[in-house]
Short mmCIF file of C-alpha atoms in Angstrom, two decimals:
data_model
loop_
_atom_site.label_atom_id
_atom_site.label_comp_id
_atom_site.label_asym_id
_atom_site.label_seq_id
_atom_site.Cartn_x
_atom_site.Cartn_y
_atom_site.Cartn_z
CA MET A 1 30.34 51.31 268.11
CA LYS A 2 30.23 54.06 270.72
CA LEU A 3 28.41 57.24 269.81
CA VAL A 4 29.32 60.37 271.74
CA ILE A 5 26.17 62.33 272.57
CA LYS A 6 25.33 65.54 274.37
CA TYR A 7 21.80 66.00 275.68
CA ARG A 8 20.59 69.61 275.41
CA PRO A 9 18.80 70.28 277.63
CA VAL A 10 19.17 67.24 279.84
CA ILE A 11 15.66 65.78 279.88
CA PRO A 12 15.35 62.13 280.97
CA GLU A 13 12.24 61.59 278.80
CA CYS A 14 14.30 62.44 275.71
CA ALA A 15 17.06 59.89 276.19
CA LEU A 16 17.59 57.84 273.05
CA LYS A 17 15.85 54.50 273.05
CA ILE A 18 16.95 51.33 271.30
CA TYR A 19 14.15 48.77 271.36
CA ASP A 20 14.64 45.04 270.89
CA LYS A 21 11.75 44.88 268.42
CA GLY A 22 13.32 47.21 265.86
CA GLU A 23 16.64 48.27 264.45
CA TRP A 24 16.07 52.02 264.45
CA ILE A 25 16.65 54.38 267.38
CA ASP A 26 13.75 56.57 268.51
CA LEU A 27 14.03 60.34 268.85
CA ALA A 28 11.73 62.35 271.10
CA SER A 29 10.69 65.98 271.20
CA SER A 30 12.59 67.90 273.88
CA GLU A 31 10.01 70.68 273.95
CA SER A 32 6.25 71.06 273.91
CA VAL A 33 5.07 72.58 270.63
CA THR A 34 1.55 73.50 269.53
CA PHE A 35 0.65 73.50 265.83
CA GLY A 36 -2.38 75.06 264.17
CA ALA A 37 -4.50 73.57 261.39
CA PRO A 38 -3.96 74.75 257.80
CA ALA A 39 -5.65 78.01 256.87
CA VAL A 40 -6.43 79.76 253.59
CA ASP A 41 -4.70 83.10 253.05
CA GLU A 42 -7.50 85.49 252.02
CA ASN A 43 -5.20 87.61 249.84
CA THR A 44 -3.66 84.81 247.79
CA ASN A 45 -6.20 82.00 248.22
CA LYS A 46 -3.30 79.67 249.05
CA VAL A 47 -3.36 77.13 251.85
CA CYS A 48 -0.83 77.99 254.58
CA PHE A 49 0.48 75.23 256.83
CA ASP A 50 1.93 75.62 260.29
CA VAL A 51 5.58 74.52 259.99
CA LYS A 52 7.93 74.56 262.97
CA LYS A 53 11.40 73.31 263.84
CA VAL A 54 11.13 71.00 266.82
CA CYS A 55 14.20 70.47 268.98
CA LEU A 56 15.20 66.84 269.51
CA GLY A 57 17.49 67.79 272.39
CA ILE A 58 20.67 66.07 271.26
CA ALA A 59 23.94 66.84 269.56
CA MET A 60 26.05 63.90 268.51
CA GLN A 61 29.60 63.31 267.38
CA LEU A 62 29.24 60.64 264.70
CA PRO A 63 32.41 58.81 263.67
CA LYS A 64 34.05 59.91 260.43
CA TYR A 65 32.48 58.22 257.37
CA PHE A 66 29.15 57.67 259.13
CA GLU A 67 25.84 59.51 258.96
CA ALA A 68 22.43 59.38 260.60
CA CYS A 69 19.36 58.83 258.45
CA ILE A 70 16.24 60.30 260.12
CA LEU A 71 12.67 59.37 259.23
CA PRO A 72 9.30 59.89 260.94
CA ARG A 73 7.90 57.10 263.09
CA SER A 74 5.03 55.38 261.32
CA SER A 75 2.53 56.65 263.92
CA LEU A 76 3.50 60.34 263.70
CA TYR A 77 0.94 61.28 261.06
CA GLU A 78 -1.85 59.07 262.36
CA ASN A 79 -1.52 60.25 265.97
CA LYS A 80 -0.46 63.87 265.49
CA GLY A 81 -1.21 64.87 261.88
CA LEU A 82 2.45 65.85 261.43
CA THR A 83 4.85 65.15 258.58
CA LEU A 84 8.60 65.69 258.28
CA VAL A 85 8.71 68.32 255.53
CA ASN A 86 11.88 67.12 253.82
CA SER A 87 10.70 63.47 254.03
CA GLU A 88 14.11 62.31 255.24
CA GLY A 89 16.88 63.99 257.16
CA ILE A 90 20.58 63.22 256.86
CA ILE A 91 23.08 64.29 259.50
CA ASP A 92 26.68 63.72 258.50
CA SER A 93 29.77 63.42 260.67
CA SER A 94 30.73 67.09 260.21
CA TYR A 95 27.62 68.20 262.16
CA LYS A 96 29.17 67.54 265.57
CA GLY A 97 29.53 70.72 267.60
CA ASN A 98 27.96 71.64 270.92
CA LYS A 99 25.53 73.96 269.13
CA ASP A 100 24.70 71.52 266.32
CA ILE A 101 21.46 70.39 267.94
CA TRP A 102 19.32 67.93 266.00
CA LYS A 103 15.93 69.36 264.98
CA ALA A 104 12.99 68.28 262.88
CA ASN A 105 11.08 70.56 260.51
CA LEU A 106 7.46 69.42 260.94
CA LYS A 107 4.26 70.44 259.12
CA ALA A 108 0.79 70.12 260.65
CA ASP A 109 -2.36 69.02 258.82
CA ARG A 110 -4.55 69.68 261.88
CA ASP A 111 -4.47 71.30 265.32
CA THR A 112 -2.10 69.26 267.47
CA THR A 113 0.39 69.49 270.32
CA LEU A 114 3.65 67.63 270.81
CA LEU A 115 4.67 67.07 274.41
CA VAL A 116 8.14 66.73 275.86
CA GLY A 117 9.31 63.14 275.56
CA GLU A 118 6.94 62.06 272.77
CA ARG A 119 8.74 59.76 270.36
CA ILE A 120 8.26 61.32 266.92
CA LEU A 121 11.18 60.28 264.72
CA GLN A 122 13.64 57.44 264.33
CA PHE A 123 17.15 57.15 262.96
CA ARG A 124 19.78 54.66 262.01
CA ILE A 125 23.51 54.95 261.56
CA GLN A 126 24.85 54.13 258.13
CA LEU A 127 28.08 54.42 256.18
CA SER A 128 28.59 57.55 254.11
CA GLN A 129 29.31 57.14 250.42
CA LYS A 130 32.91 58.30 250.99
CA ALA A 131 33.74 55.51 253.47
CA PRO A 132 36.93 53.62 252.54
CA VAL A 133 36.95 49.83 252.25
CA TRP A 134 38.59 49.28 255.67
CA VAL A 135 35.77 51.24 257.37
CA LYS A 136 33.15 49.23 255.49
CA LEU A 137 34.75 45.97 256.61
CA LYS A 138 34.94 47.11 260.23
CA TRP A 139 31.26 48.15 260.07
CA LEU A 140 30.30 44.64 258.91
CA PHE A 141 31.60 43.22 262.18
CA THR A 142 30.12 45.88 264.48
CA SER A 143 27.27 44.35 266.40
CA LYS A 144 26.12 46.92 268.94
CA ILE A 145 25.62 50.65 269.23
CA GLU A 146 26.26 52.26 272.60
CA PHE A 147 25.76 55.88 273.63
CA LYS A 148 28.32 57.72 275.71
CA ALA A 149 26.83 60.86 277.26
CA VAL A 150 29.25 63.77 277.62
CA SER A 151 28.94 67.34 278.86
CA SER A 152 30.75 68.80 275.85
CA LEU A 153 31.51 67.71 272.29
CA GLU A 154 34.95 68.22 270.77
CA GLY A 155 33.88 69.07 267.21
CA PRO A 156 33.53 72.56 265.73
CA ASN A 157 30.03 74.05 265.37
CA ARG A 158 28.94 73.87 261.76
CA GLY A 159 26.26 76.49 262.03
CA GLY A 160 23.01 74.81 262.91
CA PHE A 161 20.07 73.30 261.06
CA GLY A 162 20.38 73.38 257.27
CA SER A 163 23.91 74.76 257.22
CA THR A 164 25.44 72.91 254.25
CA GLY A 165 25.57 75.91 251.95
CA GLY A 166 21.89 76.86 251.85
CA TYR A 167 19.43 76.72 248.99
CA LYS A 168 20.63 78.05 245.65
CA GLU A 169 18.27 78.50 242.74
CA VAL A 170 19.60 77.24 239.40
CA LYS A 171 19.28 79.89 236.70
#
């Protein structure tokens, strides 16, 4: 399976890595980001955490009926004191425009700094629940994932991080 990918910005340290020892693909930070330790708000007595969206420097055109499942690398918390705030990220095949850059919403439990090129997350490609039988059968016989770097993606921009209709409170 060939995955069409656009690196934004083009940073060699952030190229996707597939390692022989694992089945997941590593994602790196494409920017340096400094996080502060939690602090207590004096007015409310609540603990406030430093939460930031970290750019992963890629946009990808996933094939129809496929999605990317993103999780933190097992060493992220131990080495950096960071957690992925939504525990797991899902990017579906409609998130495929030039401006649909993959990002991670991270929360810090201590002072820490991410550097450009640090591997922080990992993802795998999986079938979406709407995939028809013929796509599922084809996927069974797919043995290798390859990346094809392009300068522009053909899909429409969906609107950026968290753009599937927003949060709506049930009343």
